[in-house]
Amino acid sequence: MEYTAKQFTPQLEQHIHTVERSMQERLISIYEQYKEAFKKNGVQLSINVIREGGNPFHPGYHATIQVGILEKDEFLDGLFIPIWHCVRTFLGIRSSKKLPGSKITGELMEETEEEIIKEVVGYLEMQLED
């Protein structure tokens, strides 16, 4: 769901942080459940919520679920699911500069946490089958 800067409220910020924390907790549980199976296949599993930036309402802030398969610390494959990202656009094109008429928007994932968990587990199961 897309939000404009006028819709950036303390309640939305709290909701974003709540979703990030909740997803991180659930992903830790999935990691614990699957890490040994990947270890047996000779690869490492990495599951995290990655955050870039400090304020969810500043352009450049991104919170993304990252599921990675690594072999000897080398990235083999991954799944990336955005939770929230905030960007500045000018005439519909992303811009890093504050141009007159530019707009700041944020986008929150539309999937439920349950749908995201199913997607992550499905991805992990598929990787174990290969």
PDB file of C-alpha atoms in Angstrom:
ATOM      1  CA  MET A   1       0.000   0.000   0.000  1.00  0.00           C
ATOM      2  CA  GLU A   2       1.367   3.380  -0.970  1.00  0.00           C
ATOM      3  CA  TYR A   3       1.388   6.354   1.394  1.00  0.00           C
ATOM      4  CA  THR A   4       2.017  10.008   0.656  1.00  0.00           C
ATOM      5  CA  ALA A   5       4.006  12.270   2.964  1.00  0.00           C
ATOM      6  CA  LYS A   6       0.723  13.712   4.289  1.00  0.00           C
ATOM      7  CA  GLN A   7      -0.167  10.239   5.549  1.00  0.00           C
ATOM      8  CA  PHE A   8       3.110   9.814   7.467  1.00  0.00           C
ATOM      9  CA  THR A   9       1.921   9.746  11.071  1.00  0.00           C
ATOM     10  CA  PRO A  10       3.417   8.513  14.346  1.00  0.00           C
ATOM     11  CA  GLN A  11       0.892   5.655  14.184  1.00  0.00           C
ATOM     12  CA  LEU A  12       2.143   4.599  10.748  1.00  0.00           C
ATOM     13  CA  GLU A  13       5.753   4.787  11.925  1.00  0.00           C
ATOM     14  CA  GLN A  14       4.887   2.622  14.940  1.00  0.00           C
ATOM     15  CA  HIS A  15       3.094   0.145  12.660  1.00  0.00           C
ATOM     16  CA  ILE A  16       6.148  -0.079  10.361  1.00  0.00           C
ATOM     17  CA  HIS A  17       8.463  -0.783  13.319  1.00  0.00           C
ATOM     18  CA  THR A  18       5.994  -3.312  14.742  1.00  0.00           C
ATOM     19  CA  VAL A  19       5.860  -5.194  11.440  1.00  0.00           C
ATOM     20  CA  GLU A  20       9.679  -5.144  11.187  1.00  0.00           C
ATOM     21  CA  ARG A  21      10.085  -6.518  14.730  1.00  0.00           C
ATOM     22  CA  SER A  22       7.354  -9.112  14.316  1.00  0.00           C
ATOM     23  CA  MET A  23       8.816 -10.358  11.042  1.00  0.00           C
ATOM     24  CA  GLN A  24      12.314 -10.502  12.574  1.00  0.00           C
ATOM     25  CA  GLU A  25      11.024 -12.648  15.454  1.00  0.00           C
ATOM     26  CA  ARG A  26       9.181 -14.995  13.133  1.00  0.00           C
ATOM     27  CA  LEU A  27      12.177 -15.262  10.806  1.00  0.00           C
ATOM     28  CA  ILE A  28      14.448 -16.217  13.720  1.00  0.00           C
ATOM     29  CA  SER A  29      12.116 -19.130  14.410  1.00  0.00           C
ATOM     30  CA  ILE A  30      12.223 -20.225  10.760  1.00  0.00           C
ATOM     31  CA  TYR A  31      16.015 -19.919  10.732  1.00  0.00           C
ATOM     32  CA  GLU A  32      16.293 -22.178  13.783  1.00  0.00           C
ATOM     33  CA  GLN A  33      13.977 -24.687  12.134  1.00  0.00           C
ATOM     34  CA  TYR A  34      15.911 -24.877   8.829  1.00  0.00           C
ATOM     35  CA  LYS A  35      19.572 -24.077   9.559  1.00  0.00           C
ATOM     36  CA  GLU A  36      20.628 -27.691  10.202  1.00  0.00           C
ATOM     37  CA  ALA A  37      19.015 -28.985   7.005  1.00  0.00           C
ATOM     38  CA  PHE A  38      20.997 -26.446   4.979  1.00  0.00           C
ATOM     39  CA  LYS A  39      24.165 -27.222   6.923  1.00  0.00           C
ATOM     40  CA  LYS A  40      23.759 -30.897   5.955  1.00  0.00           C
ATOM     41  CA  ASN A  41      23.663 -29.789   2.308  1.00  0.00           C
ATOM     42  CA  GLY A  42      26.957 -27.951   2.778  1.00  0.00           C
ATOM     43  CA  VAL A  43      25.541 -24.422   2.639  1.00  0.00           C
ATOM     44  CA  GLN A  44      24.692 -21.727   5.129  1.00  0.00           C
ATOM     45  CA  LEU A  45      21.326 -20.124   5.638  1.00  0.00           C
ATOM     46  CA  SER A  46      20.963 -16.430   6.387  1.00  0.00           C
ATOM     47  CA  ILE A  47      17.606 -14.872   7.257  1.00  0.00           C
ATOM     48  CA  ASN A  48      17.336 -11.249   8.366  1.00  0.00           C
ATOM     49  CA  VAL A  49      15.356  -8.048   8.219  1.00  0.00           C
ATOM     50  CA  ILE A  50      17.772  -5.561   6.657  1.00  0.00           C
ATOM     51  CA  ARG A  51      17.251  -1.867   7.362  1.00  0.00           C
ATOM     52  CA  GLU A  52      18.929   0.978   5.521  1.00  0.00           C
ATOM     53  CA  GLY A  53      18.494   4.494   6.847  1.00  0.00           C
ATOM     54  CA  GLY A  54      17.386   5.760  10.214  1.00  0.00           C
ATOM     55  CA  ASN A  55      13.947   7.253   9.718  1.00  0.00           C
ATOM     56  CA  PRO A  56      11.205   5.368   7.852  1.00  0.00           C
ATOM     57  CA  PHE A  57       9.875   8.650   6.471  1.00  0.00           C
ATOM     58  CA  HIS A  58      13.137   9.838   4.911  1.00  0.00           C
ATOM     59  CA  PRO A  59      13.869   8.913   1.296  1.00  0.00           C
ATOM     60  CA  GLY A  60      16.341   6.062   1.135  1.00  0.00           C
ATOM     61  CA  TYR A  61      14.940   4.144   4.109  1.00  0.00           C
ATOM     62  CA  HIS A  62      14.342   0.505   3.232  1.00  0.00           C
ATOM     63  CA  ALA A  63      13.341  -2.472   5.354  1.00  0.00           C
ATOM     64  CA  THR A  64      13.621  -5.764   3.492  1.00  0.00           C
ATOM     65  CA  ILE A  65      13.415  -9.432   4.405  1.00  0.00           C
ATOM     66  CA  GLN A  66      16.532 -11.121   3.094  1.00  0.00           C
ATOM     67  CA  VAL A  67      16.801 -14.895   2.846  1.00  0.00           C
ATOM     68  CA  GLY A  68      20.198 -15.962   1.587  1.00  0.00           C
ATOM     69  CA  ILE A  69      21.883 -19.233   0.727  1.00  0.00           C
ATOM     70  CA  LEU A  70      25.651 -19.032   1.099  1.00  0.00           C
ATOM     71  CA  GLU A  71      28.505 -21.396   0.363  1.00  0.00           C
ATOM     72  CA  LYS A  72      31.844 -20.516   1.940  1.00  0.00           C
ATOM     73  CA  ASP A  73      30.498 -16.981   2.595  1.00  0.00           C
ATOM     74  CA  GLU A  74      29.701 -16.580  -1.105  1.00  0.00           C
ATOM     75  CA  PHE A  75      26.127 -15.663  -1.966  1.00  0.00           C
ATOM     76  CA  LEU A  76      24.495 -18.382  -4.099  1.00  0.00           C
ATOM     77  CA  ASP A  77      20.826 -17.479  -4.125  1.00  0.00           C
ATOM     78  CA  GLY A  78      18.415 -15.260  -2.281  1.00  0.00           C
ATOM     79  CA  LEU A  79      14.903 -14.065  -1.730  1.00  0.00           C
ATOM     80  CA  PHE A  80      14.184 -10.400  -1.039  1.00  0.00           C
ATOM     81  CA  ILE A  81      10.805  -9.196   0.190  1.00  0.00           C
ATOM     82  CA  PRO A  82      10.367  -5.467   0.819  1.00  0.00           C
ATOM     83  CA  ILE A  83       8.541  -4.512   4.008  1.00  0.00           C
ATOM     84  CA  TRP A  84       8.688  -0.716   3.659  1.00  0.00           C
ATOM     85  CA  HIS A  85      10.565   1.706   1.500  1.00  0.00           C
ATOM     86  CA  CYS A  86      10.466   5.467   1.227  1.00  0.00           C
ATOM     87  CA  VAL A  87      11.439   7.305  -1.947  1.00  0.00           C
ATOM     88  CA  ARG A  88      11.457  10.774  -3.440  1.00  0.00           C
ATOM     89  CA  THR A  89      10.095  11.087  -6.951  1.00  0.00           C
ATOM     90  CA  PHE A  90       9.951  13.880  -9.468  1.00  0.00           C
ATOM     91  CA  LEU A  91       7.436  13.453 -12.281  1.00  0.00           C
ATOM     92  CA  GLY A  92       7.235   9.753 -11.417  1.00  0.00           C
ATOM     93  CA  ILE A  93      10.999   9.181 -11.573  1.00  0.00           C
ATOM     94  CA  ARG A  94      13.043   8.457  -8.461  1.00  0.00           C
ATOM     95  CA  SER A  95      15.258  11.339  -7.462  1.00  0.00           C
ATOM     96  CA  SER A  96      17.881  11.744  -4.774  1.00  0.00           C
ATOM     97  CA  LYS A  97      17.666  15.532  -5.027  1.00  0.00           C
ATOM     98  CA  LYS A  98      15.016  17.691  -3.400  1.00  0.00           C
ATOM     99  CA  LEU A  99      13.615  19.284  -6.533  1.00  0.00           C
ATOM    100  CA  PRO A 100      10.661  21.701  -6.505  1.00  0.00           C
ATOM    101  CA  GLY A 101       7.560  19.616  -7.078  1.00  0.00           C
ATOM    102  CA  SER A 102       9.165  16.362  -5.969  1.00  0.00           C
ATOM    103  CA  LYS A 103       7.127  14.064  -3.732  1.00  0.00           C
ATOM    104  CA  ILE A 104       8.000  11.674  -0.953  1.00  0.00           C
ATOM    105  CA  THR A 105       6.071   8.422  -0.800  1.00  0.00           C
ATOM    106  CA  GLY A 106       6.350   5.210   1.132  1.00  0.00           C
ATOM    107  CA  GLU A 107       5.172   1.730   0.304  1.00  0.00           C
ATOM    108  CA  LEU A 108       4.251  -0.910   2.864  1.00  0.00           C
ATOM    109  CA  MET A 109       3.974  -4.570   1.906  1.00  0.00           C
ATOM    110  CA  GLU A 110       0.408  -5.578   1.173  1.00  0.00           C
ATOM    111  CA  GLU A 111       0.850  -9.250   2.018  1.00  0.00           C
ATOM    112  CA  THR A 112      -0.030 -10.453   5.489  1.00  0.00           C
ATOM    113  CA  GLU A 113       2.692 -11.797   7.746  1.00  0.00           C
ATOM    114  CA  GLU A 114       1.242 -15.279   7.242  1.00  0.00           C
ATOM    115  CA  GLU A 115       1.557 -14.946   3.451  1.00  0.00           C
ATOM    116  CA  ILE A 116       5.160 -13.776   3.813  1.00  0.00           C
ATOM    117  CA  ILE A 117       6.023 -16.677   6.115  1.00  0.00           C
ATOM    118  CA  LYS A 118       4.484 -19.128   3.613  1.00  0.00           C
ATOM    119  CA  GLU A 119       6.551 -17.551   0.831  1.00  0.00           C
ATOM    120  CA  VAL A 120       9.772 -17.828   2.859  1.00  0.00           C
ATOM    121  CA  VAL A 121       9.087 -21.432   3.899  1.00  0.00           C
ATOM    122  CA  GLY A 122       8.132 -22.345   0.315  1.00  0.00           C
ATOM    123  CA  TYR A 123      11.384 -20.838  -0.923  1.00  0.00           C
ATOM    124  CA  LEU A 124      13.409 -22.767   1.674  1.00  0.00           C
ATOM    125  CA  GLU A 125      11.662 -26.041   0.877  1.00  0.00           C
ATOM    126  CA  MET A 126      12.307 -25.496  -2.844  1.00  0.00           C
ATOM    127  CA  GLN A 127      16.001 -24.839  -2.146  1.00  0.00           C
ATOM    128  CA  LEU A 128      16.273 -28.034  -0.109  1.00  0.00           C
ATOM    129  CA  GLU A 129      14.728 -30.078  -2.943  1.00  0.00           C
ATOM    130  CA  ASP A 130      17.363 -28.943  -5.476  1.00  0.00           C
TER     131      ASP A 130
END
